[in-house]
Amino acid sequence: MENSENGGVEPKQKNKGKHRKPKPWDDDPNIDRWKIEKFDPSWNEGGMLEVTSFSTLFPQYREKYLQEAWPIVKSALKEYGISCELNLVEGSMTVSTTRKTKDPYIVVKARDLIKLLSRSVPAPQAIKVLNDEMQCDIIKISNLVRNKERFIKRRQRLMGPNSSTLKALEILTGCYILIQGNTVSAMGSFKPLKQVRKIVEDCMQNVMHPIFHIKILMVRKELEKDPTLAHESWDRFLPKFKKKNINQNKVKSKEKRPYTPYPPPPQPSKIDIQLQTGEYFLNDKVKSAKKWQERQEKQTEKTAENKRKREAAFIPPKESVVQDTKSDDGGKDLAAIAISLKKKAKEYGRQNSAENVNAEAYIAETGEPSKKKSKRKHS
C-alpha cells in the first residue's frame, strides 16, 4: 500500500506478466511469427528415447485398396523414419517411431495419415498430410442428427447436385473435402479447416445452408483484395440471412381422460357371452347345427354377391335420351324466318338494279314522252 499526496491510501495494482521479460526479438520487424519453419534433423540429433505408436481400424471394403497402396505409404513414411504395419487379420494399421526418427511430431502426422486412409481418402492425397503446412480434420456428423432420413438429406445438401456445392467449398477454402459415410474428412491449413468445420456443423444442424456460407466466403474473398478495409469491420458488407419458419402440421395431441382411481371394467370373456345368450347350456349337437346354419347363411350371401358381380358385366349401359326439340312454336319461328329472308332478298335485288342503271339511257328516256300518254292526249 502506498500513501498518496492527499494522505489517502491507494490499492497496489497487480503486475500481470511480471515474470515475462522483454526479449531482443520482440520488436524485430523482419521476423514472421506465423511462418512454419521446416524441421531440421540437426535440431534433434539424438533421436527419440521412447517408442511411440498409434493404430487405427479400417472397414473391410478398404482392405483391397490398402493392400495395393501400402507400398506407396510405406516408402513415404520411411523417409521420416517411421515404421508402419498393415494387419489384415485384425483389420488395423499401426505406425510407430524408430531409432532413425528425428522429428518428434511426425508420428502424430503419421497417425493422421492412417486415419485418412481408413476414411477412404486416396493414398496420394493422404500422404500430403506429412508436410508441415498441411493439417487434417475428421468431422463426425452421425451424432449431429438423430433421424436417419433427415441425416441423408442434409448430407446430400452438403454435397449438392453432382457435388457442385462441395467443389465450390474446396475452391473457396482451399481445402480437400471428402464425405464418406458418417464422417467428413478435410485437409488444409488451420484457418480454412476451422471454416469447413463450421460449415459442416451448420449444415447438419440445419442452422444455415451451405450456399449462404459460399456467398459469404465469396464476399470475404473480394474484400481481402482491398487494403483500405484491412482494419475495418466487414459486417456491413456481408449478407445477412434470416431463417424462415415454415408452418408444419402439428401432431394432434390425444385428449386426456379424467383420472379415476378405479381400474376399467373387465371385458366379458367368451364363456360369459355364451352364458348371457344361453348357448353355454345347449347340447353339442344343437351347437354344431347352429354353427352349420350360420355357415350356410354366410355362404348363400357370398354366392349371391358373386353372382351379382358377374351379371353386372352383362348389363348394357343406359343410353342417353335425345329430347325432341321440335314443337309448334319452333315451326312458327321457322316460317317467320323464311318470310323475313325473302323480303331481304327482294330489297337486295332492287338495290342492285338501282346501282347498275346506265346514266345516258336514263336521261334519254326521261327526255322522250311515253306513247301511251300521247295517245290519251289526242283522244
PDB file of C-alpha atoms in Angstrom, residues 121-359:
ATOM      1  CA  VAL A 121      -9.062 -40.743 -48.743  1.00  0.00           C
ATOM      2  CA  PRO A 122      -6.822 -41.809 -51.685  1.00  0.00           C
ATOM      3  CA  ALA A 123      -3.231 -42.627 -50.688  1.00  0.00           C
ATOM      4  CA  PRO A 124      -1.531 -39.935 -52.876  1.00  0.00           C
ATOM      5  CA  GLN A 125      -3.762 -37.271 -51.310  1.00  0.00           C
ATOM      6  CA  ALA A 126      -3.408 -38.607 -47.740  1.00  0.00           C
ATOM      7  CA  ILE A 127       0.435 -38.608 -47.944  1.00  0.00           C
ATOM      8  CA  LYS A 128       0.338 -34.801 -48.340  1.00  0.00           C
ATOM      9  CA  VAL A 129      -0.609 -34.517 -44.649  1.00  0.00           C
ATOM     10  CA  LEU A 130       3.023 -35.328 -43.764  1.00  0.00           C
ATOM     11  CA  ASN A 131       4.007 -31.824 -44.924  1.00  0.00           C
ATOM     12  CA  ASP A 132       4.274 -29.170 -42.202  1.00  0.00           C
ATOM     13  CA  GLU A 133       1.870 -26.769 -43.963  1.00  0.00           C
ATOM     14  CA  MET A 134      -0.884 -29.394 -44.330  1.00  0.00           C
ATOM     15  CA  GLN A 135      -3.219 -30.332 -41.497  1.00  0.00           C
ATOM     16  CA  CYS A 136      -6.303 -32.549 -41.381  1.00  0.00           C
ATOM     17  CA  ASP A 137      -9.636 -32.660 -39.579  1.00  0.00           C
ATOM     18  CA  ILE A 138     -12.065 -35.604 -39.490  1.00  0.00           C
ATOM     19  CA  ILE A 139     -15.527 -34.300 -38.591  1.00  0.00           C
ATOM     20  CA  LYS A 140     -18.022 -36.801 -37.193  1.00  0.00           C
ATOM     21  CA  ILE A 141     -21.545 -35.974 -38.405  1.00  0.00           C
ATOM     22  CA  SER A 142     -23.527 -39.058 -37.352  1.00  0.00           C
ATOM     23  CA  ASN A 143     -24.197 -37.748 -33.828  1.00  0.00           C
ATOM     24  CA  LEU A 144     -25.494 -34.344 -35.076  1.00  0.00           C
ATOM     25  CA  VAL A 145     -28.781 -35.739 -36.492  1.00  0.00           C
ATOM     26  CA  ARG A 146     -30.880 -38.486 -34.942  1.00  0.00           C
ATOM     27  CA  ASN A 147     -33.337 -39.245 -37.752  1.00  0.00           C
ATOM     28  CA  LYS A 148     -31.691 -41.321 -40.497  1.00  0.00           C
ATOM     29  CA  GLU A 149     -33.756 -39.904 -43.401  1.00  0.00           C
ATOM     30  CA  ARG A 150     -33.059 -36.342 -42.253  1.00  0.00           C
ATOM     31  CA  PHE A 151     -29.360 -37.187 -41.909  1.00  0.00           C
ATOM     32  CA  ILE A 152     -29.183 -38.465 -45.526  1.00  0.00           C
ATOM     33  CA  LYS A 153     -30.991 -35.357 -46.848  1.00  0.00           C
ATOM     34  CA  ARG A 154     -28.671 -32.930 -45.037  1.00  0.00           C
ATOM     35  CA  ARG A 155     -25.569 -34.858 -46.079  1.00  0.00           C
ATOM     36  CA  GLN A 156     -26.765 -34.669 -49.701  1.00  0.00           C
ATOM     37  CA  ARG A 157     -27.396 -30.936 -49.196  1.00  0.00           C
ATOM     38  CA  LEU A 158     -23.751 -30.559 -48.193  1.00  0.00           C
ATOM     39  CA  MET A 159     -22.621 -32.324 -51.369  1.00  0.00           C
ATOM     40  CA  GLY A 160     -25.046 -30.567 -53.734  1.00  0.00           C
ATOM     41  CA  PRO A 161     -26.138 -31.723 -57.212  1.00  0.00           C
ATOM     42  CA  ASN A 162     -23.215 -33.504 -58.934  1.00  0.00           C
ATOM     43  CA  SER A 163     -21.027 -32.465 -55.927  1.00  0.00           C
ATOM     44  CA  SER A 164     -21.169 -28.828 -57.092  1.00  0.00           C
ATOM     45  CA  THR A 165     -21.510 -27.397 -53.549  1.00  0.00           C
ATOM     46  CA  LEU A 166     -18.551 -29.470 -52.358  1.00  0.00           C
ATOM     47  CA  LYS A 167     -16.378 -28.290 -55.271  1.00  0.00           C
ATOM     48  CA  ALA A 168     -17.284 -24.648 -54.577  1.00  0.00           C
ATOM     49  CA  LEU A 169     -16.289 -25.074 -50.910  1.00  0.00           C
ATOM     50  CA  GLU A 170     -12.981 -26.671 -51.942  1.00  0.00           C
ATOM     51  CA  ILE A 171     -12.182 -23.739 -54.280  1.00  0.00           C
ATOM     52  CA  LEU A 172     -13.113 -21.010 -51.764  1.00  0.00           C
ATOM     53  CA  THR A 173     -11.474 -22.557 -48.695  1.00  0.00           C
ATOM     54  CA  GLY A 174      -8.515 -24.194 -50.470  1.00  0.00           C
ATOM     55  CA  CYS A 175      -9.131 -27.473 -48.623  1.00  0.00           C
ATOM     56  CA  TYR A 176      -9.595 -31.035 -49.826  1.00  0.00           C
ATOM     57  CA  ILE A 177     -13.011 -32.270 -48.593  1.00  0.00           C
ATOM     58  CA  LEU A 178     -14.334 -35.841 -48.773  1.00  0.00           C
ATOM     59  CA  ILE A 179     -17.690 -37.043 -47.428  1.00  0.00           C
ATOM     60  CA  GLN A 180     -17.706 -40.749 -46.616  1.00  0.00           C
ATOM     61  CA  GLY A 181     -20.385 -42.435 -44.513  1.00  0.00           C
ATOM     62  CA  ASN A 182     -20.670 -40.786 -41.111  1.00  0.00           C
ATOM     63  CA  THR A 183     -17.590 -38.557 -41.394  1.00  0.00           C
ATOM     64  CA  VAL A 184     -16.272 -35.591 -43.390  1.00  0.00           C
ATOM     65  CA  SER A 185     -12.507 -35.591 -43.984  1.00  0.00           C
ATOM     66  CA  ALA A 186     -10.844 -32.230 -44.686  1.00  0.00           C
ATOM     67  CA  MET A 187      -7.212 -31.367 -45.446  1.00  0.00           C
ATOM     68  CA  GLY A 188      -5.708 -27.870 -45.481  1.00  0.00           C
ATOM     69  CA  SER A 189      -4.281 -25.171 -43.237  1.00  0.00           C
ATOM     70  CA  PHE A 190      -5.680 -24.287 -39.810  1.00  0.00           C
ATOM     71  CA  LYS A 191      -7.909 -21.320 -40.687  1.00  0.00           C
ATOM     72  CA  PRO A 192      -9.720 -22.936 -43.675  1.00  0.00           C
ATOM     73  CA  LEU A 193     -10.208 -26.145 -41.663  1.00  0.00           C
ATOM     74  CA  LYS A 194     -11.986 -24.118 -38.992  1.00  0.00           C
ATOM     75  CA  GLN A 195     -14.280 -22.646 -41.667  1.00  0.00           C
ATOM     76  CA  VAL A 196     -15.020 -26.092 -43.127  1.00  0.00           C
ATOM     77  CA  ARG A 197     -15.951 -27.481 -39.693  1.00  0.00           C
ATOM     78  CA  LYS A 198     -18.312 -24.528 -39.084  1.00  0.00           C
ATOM     79  CA  ILE A 199     -19.992 -25.006 -42.499  1.00  0.00           C
ATOM     80  CA  VAL A 200     -20.434 -28.770 -41.996  1.00  0.00           C
ATOM     81  CA  GLU A 201     -21.859 -28.442 -38.482  1.00  0.00           C
ATOM     82  CA  ASP A 202     -24.231 -25.627 -39.529  1.00  0.00           C
ATOM     83  CA  CYS A 203     -25.491 -27.711 -42.445  1.00  0.00           C
ATOM     84  CA  MET A 204     -26.071 -30.885 -40.410  1.00  0.00           C
ATOM     85  CA  GLN A 205     -27.741 -28.967 -37.553  1.00  0.00           C
ATOM     86  CA  ASN A 206     -29.925 -27.037 -40.061  1.00  0.00           C
ATOM     87  CA  VAL A 207     -28.564 -23.673 -38.880  1.00  0.00           C
ATOM     88  CA  MET A 208     -27.543 -22.333 -42.314  1.00  0.00           C
ATOM     89  CA  HIS A 209     -27.494 -23.711 -45.841  1.00  0.00           C
ATOM     90  CA  PRO A 210     -24.013 -24.223 -47.384  1.00  0.00           C
ATOM     91  CA  ILE A 211     -24.975 -21.907 -50.288  1.00  0.00           C
ATOM     92  CA  PHE A 212     -25.252 -18.986 -47.849  1.00  0.00           C
ATOM     93  CA  HIS A 213     -21.795 -19.792 -46.478  1.00  0.00           C
ATOM     94  CA  ILE A 214     -20.451 -19.863 -50.047  1.00  0.00           C
ATOM     95  CA  LYS A 215     -21.892 -16.375 -50.690  1.00  0.00           C
ATOM     96  CA  ILE A 216     -20.277 -15.045 -47.505  1.00  0.00           C
ATOM     97  CA  LEU A 217     -16.907 -16.589 -48.445  1.00  0.00           C
ATOM     98  CA  MET A 218     -17.084 -15.031 -51.916  1.00  0.00           C
ATOM     99  CA  VAL A 219     -17.735 -11.583 -50.418  1.00  0.00           C
ATOM    100  CA  ARG A 220     -14.850 -12.030 -47.953  1.00  0.00           C
ATOM    101  CA  LYS A 221     -12.511 -13.026 -50.776  1.00  0.00           C
ATOM    102  CA  GLU A 222     -13.354  -9.817 -52.652  1.00  0.00           C
ATOM    103  CA  LEU A 223     -12.936  -7.677 -49.521  1.00  0.00           C
ATOM    104  CA  GLU A 224      -9.478  -9.160 -48.845  1.00  0.00           C
ATOM    105  CA  LYS A 225      -8.238  -7.605 -52.092  1.00  0.00           C
ATOM    106  CA  ASP A 226      -8.980  -4.071 -50.818  1.00  0.00           C
ATOM    107  CA  PRO A 227      -6.133  -2.938 -48.480  1.00  0.00           C
ATOM    108  CA  THR A 228      -8.146   0.063 -47.191  1.00  0.00           C
ATOM    109  CA  LEU A 229     -10.616  -2.316 -45.464  1.00  0.00           C
ATOM    110  CA  ALA A 230      -7.910  -4.320 -43.670  1.00  0.00           C
ATOM    111  CA  HIS A 231      -8.542  -2.628 -40.279  1.00  0.00           C
ATOM    112  CA  GLU A 232     -12.327  -2.151 -40.612  1.00  0.00           C
ATOM    113  CA  SER A 233     -15.296  -4.318 -39.739  1.00  0.00           C
ATOM    114  CA  TRP A 234     -16.810  -6.187 -42.705  1.00  0.00           C
ATOM    115  CA  ASP A 235     -20.225  -6.759 -41.119  1.00  0.00           C
ATOM    116  CA  ARG A 236     -21.873  -4.067 -43.245  1.00  0.00           C
ATOM    117  CA  PHE A 237     -20.741  -5.786 -46.459  1.00  0.00           C
ATOM    118  CA  LEU A 238     -21.597  -9.367 -45.515  1.00  0.00           C
ATOM    119  CA  PRO A 239     -25.086 -10.640 -46.431  1.00  0.00           C
ATOM    120  CA  LYS A 240     -27.468 -11.430 -43.582  1.00  0.00           C
ATOM    121  CA  PHE A 241     -29.836 -14.356 -43.950  1.00  0.00           C
ATOM    122  CA  LYS A 242     -32.957 -14.780 -41.884  1.00  0.00           C
ATOM    123  CA  LYS A 243     -34.297 -18.233 -41.180  1.00  0.00           C
ATOM    124  CA  LYS A 244     -37.889 -18.674 -42.318  1.00  0.00           C
ATOM    125  CA  ASN A 245     -40.144 -20.754 -40.131  1.00  0.00           C
ATOM    126  CA  ILE A 246     -42.392 -22.949 -42.263  1.00  0.00           C
ATOM    127  CA  ASN A 247     -45.773 -23.797 -40.783  1.00  0.00           C
ATOM    128  CA  GLN A 248     -45.762 -27.522 -40.195  1.00  0.00           C
ATOM    129  CA  ASN A 249     -48.737 -29.700 -39.423  1.00  0.00           C
ATOM    130  CA  LYS A 250     -48.860 -30.059 -35.685  1.00  0.00           C
ATOM    131  CA  VAL A 251     -49.449 -33.503 -34.302  1.00  0.00           C
ATOM    132  CA  LYS A 252     -52.843 -33.685 -32.648  1.00  0.00           C
ATOM    133  CA  SER A 253     -52.399 -34.494 -29.002  1.00  0.00           C
ATOM    134  CA  LYS A 254     -54.700 -37.115 -27.562  1.00  0.00           C
ATOM    135  CA  GLU A 255     -57.325 -35.836 -25.185  1.00  0.00           C
ATOM    136  CA  LYS A 256     -56.526 -36.707 -21.637  1.00  0.00           C
ATOM    137  CA  ARG A 257     -59.230 -38.740 -19.974  1.00  0.00           C
ATOM    138  CA  PRO A 258     -60.319 -37.752 -16.496  1.00  0.00           C
ATOM    139  CA  TYR A 259     -58.353 -39.532 -13.826  1.00  0.00           C
ATOM    140  CA  THR A 260     -60.219 -42.253 -11.947  1.00  0.00           C
ATOM    141  CA  PRO A 261     -58.688 -44.277  -9.121  1.00  0.00           C
ATOM    142  CA  TYR A 262     -60.668 -47.373 -10.159  1.00  0.00           C
ATOM    143  CA  PRO A 263     -59.456 -49.672 -12.949  1.00  0.00           C
ATOM    144  CA  PRO A 264     -61.594 -50.087 -16.122  1.00  0.00           C
ATOM    145  CA  PRO A 265     -64.261 -52.830 -16.033  1.00  0.00           C
ATOM    146  CA  PRO A 266     -63.008 -56.186 -17.342  1.00  0.00           C
ATOM    147  CA  GLN A 267     -64.108 -57.229 -20.826  1.00  0.00           C
ATOM    148  CA  PRO A 268     -66.528 -60.198 -20.899  1.00  0.00           C
ATOM    149  CA  SER A 269     -64.904 -63.470 -21.890  1.00  0.00           C
ATOM    150  CA  LYS A 270     -66.230 -65.915 -24.479  1.00  0.00           C
ATOM    151  CA  ILE A 271     -67.853 -68.080 -21.789  1.00  0.00           C
ATOM    152  CA  ASP A 272     -69.564 -65.022 -20.257  1.00  0.00           C
ATOM    153  CA  ILE A 273     -71.084 -64.136 -23.646  1.00  0.00           C
ATOM    154  CA  GLN A 274     -72.289 -67.752 -24.089  1.00  0.00           C
ATOM    155  CA  LEU A 275     -73.865 -67.654 -20.632  1.00  0.00           C
ATOM    156  CA  GLN A 276     -75.705 -64.415 -21.483  1.00  0.00           C
ATOM    157  CA  THR A 277     -77.072 -65.787 -24.791  1.00  0.00           C
ATOM    158  CA  GLY A 278     -77.817 -69.235 -23.359  1.00  0.00           C
ATOM    159  CA  GLU A 279     -75.517 -71.134 -25.768  1.00  0.00           C
ATOM    160  CA  TYR A 280     -73.482 -72.494 -22.885  1.00  0.00           C
ATOM    161  CA  PHE A 281     -76.307 -74.800 -21.786  1.00  0.00           C
ATOM    162  CA  LEU A 282     -77.043 -76.246 -25.254  1.00  0.00           C
ATOM    163  CA  ASN A 283     -76.064 -79.771 -26.351  1.00  0.00           C
ATOM    164  CA  ASP A 284     -73.127 -80.397 -28.651  1.00  0.00           C
ATOM    165  CA  LYS A 285     -75.481 -81.466 -31.471  1.00  0.00           C
ATOM    166  CA  VAL A 286     -77.503 -78.260 -31.197  1.00  0.00           C
ATOM    167  CA  LYS A 287     -74.319 -76.142 -31.126  1.00  0.00           C
ATOM    168  CA  SER A 288     -72.905 -77.858 -34.206  1.00  0.00           C
ATOM    169  CA  ALA A 289     -76.242 -77.495 -36.020  1.00  0.00           C
ATOM    170  CA  LYS A 290     -76.336 -73.783 -35.198  1.00  0.00           C
ATOM    171  CA  LYS A 291     -72.767 -73.280 -36.432  1.00  0.00           C
ATOM    172  CA  TRP A 292     -73.565 -75.162 -39.648  1.00  0.00           C
ATOM    173  CA  GLN A 293     -76.658 -72.981 -40.201  1.00  0.00           C
ATOM    174  CA  GLU A 294     -74.627 -69.775 -39.723  1.00  0.00           C
ATOM    175  CA  ARG A 295     -72.016 -71.075 -42.150  1.00  0.00           C
ATOM    176  CA  GLN A 296     -74.708 -71.850 -44.737  1.00  0.00           C
ATOM    177  CA  GLU A 297     -76.193 -68.331 -44.409  1.00  0.00           C
ATOM    178  CA  LYS A 298     -72.788 -66.719 -44.949  1.00  0.00           C
ATOM    179  CA  GLN A 299     -72.174 -68.975 -47.943  1.00  0.00           C
ATOM    180  CA  THR A 300     -75.512 -68.075 -49.587  1.00  0.00           C
ATOM    181  CA  GLU A 301     -74.822 -64.358 -49.069  1.00  0.00           C
ATOM    182  CA  LYS A 302     -71.380 -64.733 -50.619  1.00  0.00           C
ATOM    183  CA  THR A 303     -72.671 -66.670 -53.647  1.00  0.00           C
ATOM    184  CA  ALA A 304     -75.421 -64.105 -54.236  1.00  0.00           C
ATOM    185  CA  GLU A 305     -72.899 -61.271 -54.121  1.00  0.00           C
ATOM    186  CA  ASN A 306     -70.552 -63.050 -56.562  1.00  0.00           C
ATOM    187  CA  LYS A 307     -73.471 -63.744 -58.929  1.00  0.00           C
ATOM    188  CA  ARG A 308     -74.487 -60.076 -58.842  1.00  0.00           C
ATOM    189  CA  LYS A 309     -70.922 -59.026 -59.691  1.00  0.00           C
ATOM    190  CA  ARG A 310     -70.778 -61.451 -62.648  1.00  0.00           C
ATOM    191  CA  GLU A 311     -74.151 -60.309 -64.030  1.00  0.00           C
ATOM    192  CA  ALA A 312     -73.193 -56.658 -63.709  1.00  0.00           C
ATOM    193  CA  ALA A 313     -70.725 -57.092 -66.600  1.00  0.00           C
ATOM    194  CA  PHE A 314     -73.601 -58.107 -68.981  1.00  0.00           C
ATOM    195  CA  ILE A 315     -75.964 -55.250 -68.123  1.00  0.00           C
ATOM    196  CA  PRO A 316     -75.935 -52.730 -71.031  1.00  0.00           C
ATOM    197  CA  PRO A 317     -75.246 -49.117 -70.146  1.00  0.00           C
ATOM    198  CA  LYS A 318     -78.112 -46.642 -70.192  1.00  0.00           C
ATOM    199  CA  GLU A 319     -78.472 -44.767 -73.464  1.00  0.00           C
ATOM    200  CA  SER A 320     -78.742 -41.011 -73.330  1.00  0.00           C
ATOM    201  CA  VAL A 321     -82.277 -39.958 -74.411  1.00  0.00           C
ATOM    202  CA  VAL A 322     -82.306 -37.201 -77.046  1.00  0.00           C
ATOM    203  CA  GLN A 323     -85.154 -34.789 -76.318  1.00  0.00           C
ATOM    204  CA  ASP A 324     -87.371 -33.737 -79.276  1.00  0.00           C
ATOM    205  CA  THR A 325     -86.864 -30.018 -79.580  1.00  0.00           C
ATOM    206  CA  LYS A 326     -89.358 -29.658 -82.430  1.00  0.00           C
ATOM    207  CA  SER A 327     -92.635 -28.026 -81.413  1.00  0.00           C
ATOM    208  CA  ASP A 328     -95.381 -25.811 -82.874  1.00  0.00           C
ATOM    209  CA  ASP A 329     -93.646 -22.705 -81.659  1.00  0.00           C
ATOM    210  CA  GLY A 330     -90.483 -23.834 -83.403  1.00  0.00           C
ATOM    211  CA  GLY A 331     -92.393 -24.325 -86.695  1.00  0.00           C
ATOM    212  CA  LYS A 332     -93.886 -20.854 -86.438  1.00  0.00           C
ATOM    213  CA  ASP A 333     -90.467 -19.376 -85.776  1.00  0.00           C
ATOM    214  CA  LEU A 334     -89.045 -21.118 -88.855  1.00  0.00           C
ATOM    215  CA  ALA A 335     -91.877 -19.789 -91.076  1.00  0.00           C
ATOM    216  CA  ALA A 336     -91.335 -16.232 -89.838  1.00  0.00           C
ATOM    217  CA  ILE A 337     -87.594 -16.513 -90.524  1.00  0.00           C
ATOM    218  CA  ALA A 338     -88.245 -17.747 -94.094  1.00  0.00           C
ATOM    219  CA  ILE A 339     -90.587 -14.783 -94.854  1.00  0.00           C
ATOM    220  CA  SER A 340     -88.087 -12.252 -93.491  1.00  0.00           C
ATOM    221  CA  LEU A 341     -85.316 -13.780 -95.604  1.00  0.00           C
ATOM    222  CA  LYS A 342     -87.445 -13.496 -98.773  1.00  0.00           C
ATOM    223  CA  LYS A 343     -88.155  -9.803 -98.061  1.00  0.00           C
ATOM    224  CA  LYS A 344     -84.471  -9.107 -97.541  1.00  0.00           C
ATOM    225  CA  ALA A 345     -83.629 -10.869-100.828  1.00  0.00           C
ATOM    226  CA  LYS A 346     -86.146  -8.690-102.756  1.00  0.00           C
ATOM    227  CA  GLU A 347     -84.806  -5.480-101.237  1.00  0.00           C
ATOM    228  CA  TYR A 348     -81.267  -6.534-102.075  1.00  0.00           C
ATOM    229  CA  GLY A 349     -82.270  -7.168-105.723  1.00  0.00           C
ATOM    230  CA  ARG A 350     -83.902  -3.736-106.075  1.00  0.00           C
ATOM    231  CA  GLN A 351     -80.838  -2.069-104.601  1.00  0.00           C
ATOM    232  CA  ASN A 352     -78.552  -3.832-107.080  1.00  0.00           C
ATOM    233  CA  SER A 353     -80.775  -2.835-110.054  1.00  0.00           C
ATOM    234  CA  ALA A 354     -80.696   0.830-108.959  1.00  0.00           C
ATOM    235  CA  GLU A 355     -76.940   0.799-108.703  1.00  0.00           C
ATOM    236  CA  ASN A 356     -76.460  -0.730-112.197  1.00  0.00           C
ATOM    237  CA  VAL A 357     -78.583   1.887-114.066  1.00  0.00           C
ATOM    238  CA  ASN A 358     -76.883   3.468-117.159  1.00  0.00           C
ATOM    239  CA  ALA A 359     -76.876   7.287-116.819  1.00  0.00           C
TER     240      ALA A 359
END
